[in-house]
């Protein structure tokens, strides 16, 4: 349930509502907007009357949230969420571009990638150090060494670091190097991992599973948020359909749908969404036009020799062109993208 306090409600009034919710068996999550405090009560409690709360002093209104996700629901933070990482604000007017190789390969390569990304106006460096590969014989990533290389390259170019966590046991080690944990499509329903990421105090980029519905994606976000980590960035990265012309089917419509259902920012990954580098630019343009808060893209100085996902990885000049194009589109939808350096 959601209790909306009156504008300027006193702390004692807020506390009385919290106490009552707790006595009833709810866990209380507090969200402070620009004018009102919102109290989200979550838990397996059904027998309450919103009217009982509406007569309490300082309360403006109380609603039952009928959707299965409560904290990820738009009503919990109608003003929207901005996830801030080292001055990079995801979910605000700036459309954030995060680029880099599929996998961290070696220090020279990640340095070259960071330079390409930053020069054209990107804000974050992506790269897998732990790779979820379909075949156990494919390159599995450099692990902690790769993260060290990535951190150094990102710092030189003033980029935030985004890398995938595959297992709970990797979280504390990775926290030293990454600014944002990426939760990959294959793990969208790994509930133990989601719960553990609810306990960390770093943002999570949560990718949609290949067979995940939008409701399931939002419920996965709810797992993280129910642990107290509200800094979740959703990511549409294509879903599996009967279509074989592309690696996945990029669901651009998920962007406005999520925007209407949730306050969380949503990014788009046209690299995994299409699997083909010649289709990445049009889908990046479409994603920004549809209201995406950011674009996550694979780029490499020599994609034909990349250790993973080369076919969908942009060449440096394609990345620069994409940036110019989506910069123009961002302006048309009242957003902006950093200028090239
Ligand atoms: C990746 O970002 O390289 C990756 C493996 O992504 P996904 O989980 O979307 O397949
Ligand atoms: Mn990849």
Coordinates of C-alpha atoms in Angstrom, one line a residue, residues 41-304:
X41 CA 4.2 -0.6 2.9
X42 CA 5.1 -3.9 1.4
X43 CA 4.4 -7.4 2.7
X44 CA 1.8 -10.1 2.7
X45 CA -0.9 -8.0 4.4
X46 CA -4.2 -7.7 2.7
X47 CA -6.8 -6.9 5.4
X48 CA -6.5 -3.1 5.7
X49 CA -8.7 -0.2 4.8
X50 CA -7.0 2.8 3.1
X51 CA -9.6 5.0 4.8
X52 CA -8.1 4.1 8.3
X53 CA -4.9 5.8 7.2
X54 CA -6.6 8.7 5.5
X55 CA -8.0 9.9 8.8
X56 CA -4.6 10.0 10.5
X57 CA -3.1 13.4 10.9
X58 CA -0.7 14.6 8.2
X59 CA -2.0 12.0 5.7
X60 CA -3.1 13.2 2.3
X61 CA -4.2 9.9 0.8
X62 CA -3.7 6.2 0.9
X63 CA -3.9 3.6 -2.0
X64 CA -3.8 -0.1 -2.4
X65 CA -1.2 -0.8 -5.0
X66 CA -2.8 -3.6 -7.0
X67 CA 0.2 -4.4 -9.3
X68 CA 2.5 -7.1 -8.0
X69 CA 5.5 -4.8 -7.9
X70 CA 5.2 -2.0 -5.3
X71 CA 8.5 -0.2 -5.0
X72 CA 9.2 -0.3 -8.7
X73 CA 5.7 1.0 -9.4
X74 CA 5.4 4.5 -10.8
X75 CA 3.2 5.6 -7.9
X76 CA 6.1 5.1 -5.4
X77 CA 8.0 7.9 -7.0
X78 CA 5.8 9.7 -9.5
X79 CA 8.6 12.3 -10.1
X80 CA 10.9 9.5 -11.5
X81 CA 14.2 8.2 -10.2
X82 CA 17.6 9.6 -11.2
X83 CA 20.4 7.2 -10.4
X84 CA 23.5 9.2 -9.7
X85 CA 27.0 7.7 -10.1
X86 CA 30.0 10.0 -9.7
X87 CA 28.2 12.9 -11.2
X88 CA 26.6 10.9 -14.0
X89 CA 22.8 11.2 -13.6
X90 CA 20.8 8.4 -15.3
X91 CA 17.1 9.2 -15.6
X92 CA 17.4 13.0 -15.9
X93 CA 17.5 15.1 -19.0
X94 CA 20.9 13.8 -20.2
X95 CA 20.8 10.6 -22.3
X96 CA 23.8 8.5 -21.0
X97 CA 25.9 6.5 -23.4
X98 CA 27.9 3.6 -22.0
X99 CA 30.2 1.8 -24.5
X100 CA 33.0 -0.6 -24.6
X101 CA 33.9 -4.1 -25.7
X102 CA 31.8 -7.2 -24.9
X103 CA 34.7 -8.6 -22.9
X104 CA 37.8 -6.9 -21.3
X105 CA 40.6 -8.4 -23.4
X106 CA 43.9 -6.8 -22.3
X107 CA 45.0 -3.5 -21.0
X108 CA 45.9 -1.9 -24.3
X109 CA 42.5 -2.9 -25.8
X110 CA 40.4 -1.6 -22.9
X111 CA 42.4 1.7 -22.9
X112 CA 41.7 2.1 -26.7
X113 CA 38.0 1.4 -26.1
X114 CA 37.9 3.9 -23.2
X115 CA 39.4 6.6 -25.5
X116 CA 36.9 5.9 -28.3
X117 CA 34.0 6.0 -25.9
X118 CA 35.0 9.2 -24.1
X119 CA 36.1 11.1 -27.1
X120 CA 32.6 10.9 -28.8
X121 CA 30.8 11.9 -25.6
X122 CA 30.2 8.6 -23.8
X123 CA 30.0 8.6 -20.0
X124 CA 30.6 5.0 -19.0
X125 CA 32.9 2.1 -19.9
X126 CA 31.3 -1.3 -20.2
X127 CA 33.2 -4.6 -20.5
X128 CA 32.7 -8.1 -19.1
X129 CA 35.3 -9.6 -16.8
X130 CA 33.1 -12.6 -16.1
X131 CA 31.4 -13.7 -19.3
X132 CA 28.2 -15.8 -19.4
X133 CA 29.0 -17.7 -22.6
X134 CA 26.7 -20.2 -24.3
X135 CA 29.6 -22.6 -24.8
X136 CA 31.8 -23.6 -21.9
X137 CA 34.7 -23.6 -24.4
X138 CA 34.4 -20.0 -25.3
X139 CA 36.5 -17.2 -23.7
X140 CA 35.2 -16.8 -20.1
X141 CA 36.7 -13.4 -19.2
X142 CA 39.8 -12.2 -17.3
X143 CA 38.2 -12.0 -13.9
X144 CA 39.7 -9.6 -11.4
X145 CA 42.7 -8.8 -13.6
X146 CA 40.3 -7.5 -16.2
X147 CA 38.5 -5.4 -13.7
X148 CA 41.7 -3.8 -12.7
X149 CA 42.6 -2.9 -16.3
X150 CA 39.1 -1.5 -16.8
X151 CA 39.2 0.6 -13.7
X152 CA 42.5 2.2 -14.8
X153 CA 41.3 2.9 -18.3
X154 CA 38.0 4.4 -17.1
X155 CA 39.8 6.6 -14.6
X156 CA 42.1 8.0 -17.2
X157 CA 39.1 9.0 -19.3
X158 CA 36.7 10.0 -16.6
X159 CA 34.2 7.3 -17.3
X160 CA 32.1 5.2 -14.9
X161 CA 32.7 1.4 -14.9
X162 CA 29.9 -1.1 -15.6
X163 CA 30.6 -4.8 -15.5
X164 CA 28.5 -7.9 -15.2
X165 CA 28.3 -9.9 -11.9
X166 CA 27.4 -13.5 -12.4
X167 CA 27.5 -14.9 -8.9
X168 CA 27.0 -13.7 -5.4
X169 CA 30.5 -14.7 -4.5
X170 CA 31.9 -12.0 -6.9
X171 CA 30.1 -9.1 -5.4
X172 CA 32.5 -7.9 -2.7
X173 CA 35.6 -8.2 -4.8
X174 CA 33.9 -6.5 -7.8
X175 CA 32.6 -3.6 -5.6
X176 CA 36.2 -2.4 -5.4
X177 CA 36.3 -1.8 -9.2
X178 CA 32.9 -1.2 -10.6
X179 CA 30.5 1.7 -10.2
X180 CA 27.5 -0.1 -11.6
X181 CA 26.8 -3.9 -11.4
X182 CA 25.4 -5.3 -14.6
X183 CA 22.9 -8.1 -14.0
X184 CA 22.8 -10.0 -17.2
X185 CA 19.8 -11.3 -19.2
X186 CA 20.6 -14.9 -18.2
X187 CA 20.3 -14.0 -14.5
X188 CA 17.2 -11.8 -14.5
X189 CA 15.5 -14.5 -12.6
X190 CA 18.4 -15.5 -10.4
X191 CA 16.6 -14.5 -7.2
X192 CA 19.4 -15.2 -4.8
X193 CA 21.7 -12.9 -6.8
X194 CA 19.0 -10.2 -7.1
X195 CA 18.4 -10.3 -3.3
X196 CA 22.1 -10.0 -2.6
X197 CA 22.3 -7.0 -4.9
X198 CA 19.6 -5.5 -2.8
X199 CA 22.1 -5.3 0.0
X200 CA 24.8 -3.5 -1.9
X201 CA 24.9 0.3 -2.1
X202 CA 25.9 0.6 -5.7
X203 CA 23.5 0.8 -8.7
X204 CA 22.4 -2.2 -10.6
X205 CA 21.9 -2.3 -14.4
X206 CA 19.2 -4.9 -14.7
X207 CA 18.9 -6.5 -18.1
X208 CA 15.6 -8.0 -19.4
X209 CA 15.8 -11.8 -19.7
X210 CA 15.5 -13.3 -23.2
X211 CA 12.1 -14.7 -22.2
X212 CA 11.2 -12.1 -19.6
X213 CA 8.0 -10.1 -19.8
X214 CA 8.0 -6.5 -18.7
X215 CA 6.1 -7.4 -15.5
X216 CA 8.8 -10.0 -14.7
X217 CA 11.5 -7.5 -15.3
X218 CA 9.8 -5.1 -12.9
X219 CA 9.4 -7.9 -10.3
X220 CA 13.1 -8.6 -10.6
X221 CA 13.8 -4.9 -9.9
X222 CA 11.4 -5.3 -7.0
X223 CA 13.7 -8.0 -5.5
X224 CA 16.6 -5.6 -5.5
X225 CA 14.6 -2.7 -4.2
X226 CA 13.0 -4.7 -1.4
X227 CA 16.5 -5.1 0.1
X228 CA 16.8 -1.3 0.2
X229 CA 18.8 -0.7 -3.0
X230 CA 16.6 1.7 -5.0
X231 CA 19.2 2.5 -7.6
X232 CA 18.1 0.1 -10.3
X233 CA 18.5 0.9 -14.0
X234 CA 16.4 -1.3 -16.3
X235 CA 17.7 -2.3 -19.7
X236 CA 15.9 -3.5 -22.8
X237 CA 18.3 -5.8 -24.7
X238 CA 16.0 -7.8 -27.0
X239 CA 14.0 -10.8 -26.4
X240 CA 13.8 -14.2 -28.1
X241 CA 11.0 -14.5 -30.6
X242 CA 10.4 -16.7 -33.7
X243 CA 12.3 -14.2 -35.8
X244 CA 15.7 -15.3 -36.9
X245 CA 16.9 -12.3 -39.0
X246 CA 18.4 -10.7 -35.9
X247 CA 19.9 -12.4 -32.8
X248 CA 17.1 -11.1 -30.6
X249 CA 14.0 -9.0 -31.2
X250 CA 14.6 -5.5 -29.9
X251 CA 11.4 -4.5 -28.1
X252 CA 11.5 -0.7 -28.5
X253 CA 7.9 -0.5 -27.3
X254 CA 9.1 -1.8 -23.9
X255 CA 10.7 1.7 -23.3
X256 CA 7.4 3.8 -23.3
X257 CA 5.6 0.9 -21.6
X258 CA 8.1 0.8 -18.7
X259 CA 8.1 4.6 -18.5
X260 CA 4.4 4.5 -17.8
X261 CA 4.5 1.6 -15.3
X262 CA 7.7 2.5 -13.3
X263 CA 9.7 5.4 -12.1
X264 CA 13.0 3.6 -12.8
X265 CA 15.3 4.7 -15.6
X266 CA 15.5 2.5 -18.6
X267 CA 18.4 2.1 -21.0
X268 CA 18.5 0.3 -24.4
X269 CA 21.2 -2.2 -25.6
X270 CA 20.9 -2.3 -29.4
X271 CA 24.0 -4.5 -29.7
X272 CA 22.5 -7.5 -27.9
X273 CA 19.1 -6.4 -29.2
X274 CA 20.0 -7.1 -32.8
X275 CA 23.3 -9.0 -32.8
X276 CA 24.4 -7.3 -36.0
X277 CA 26.5 -4.1 -36.2
X278 CA 24.6 -2.8 -39.2
X279 CA 21.4 -2.8 -37.2
X280 CA 22.8 -1.1 -34.1
X281 CA 22.6 2.5 -35.3
X282 CA 18.9 2.5 -36.4
X283 CA 17.9 0.8 -33.1
X284 CA 20.0 3.2 -31.1
X285 CA 18.2 6.1 -32.9
X286 CA 14.8 4.5 -32.3
X287 CA 15.6 3.9 -28.6
X288 CA 16.5 7.6 -27.9
X289 CA 13.4 8.7 -29.9
X290 CA 11.3 6.3 -27.8
X291 CA 12.5 7.9 -24.6
X292 CA 15.4 5.7 -23.4
X293 CA 17.5 7.2 -20.6
X294 CA 20.6 5.8 -22.0
X295 CA 22.2 3.5 -24.6
X296 CA 24.5 0.6 -23.8
X297 CA 26.6 -0.3 -26.8
X298 CA 29.5 -2.6 -27.8
X299 CA 32.4 -0.9 -29.5
X300 CA 36.0 -2.1 -30.2
X301 CA 38.9 -0.8 -32.2
X302 CA 38.9 -4.0 -34.3
X303 CA 35.6 -5.8 -33.8
X304 CA 36.4 -8.5 -36.4

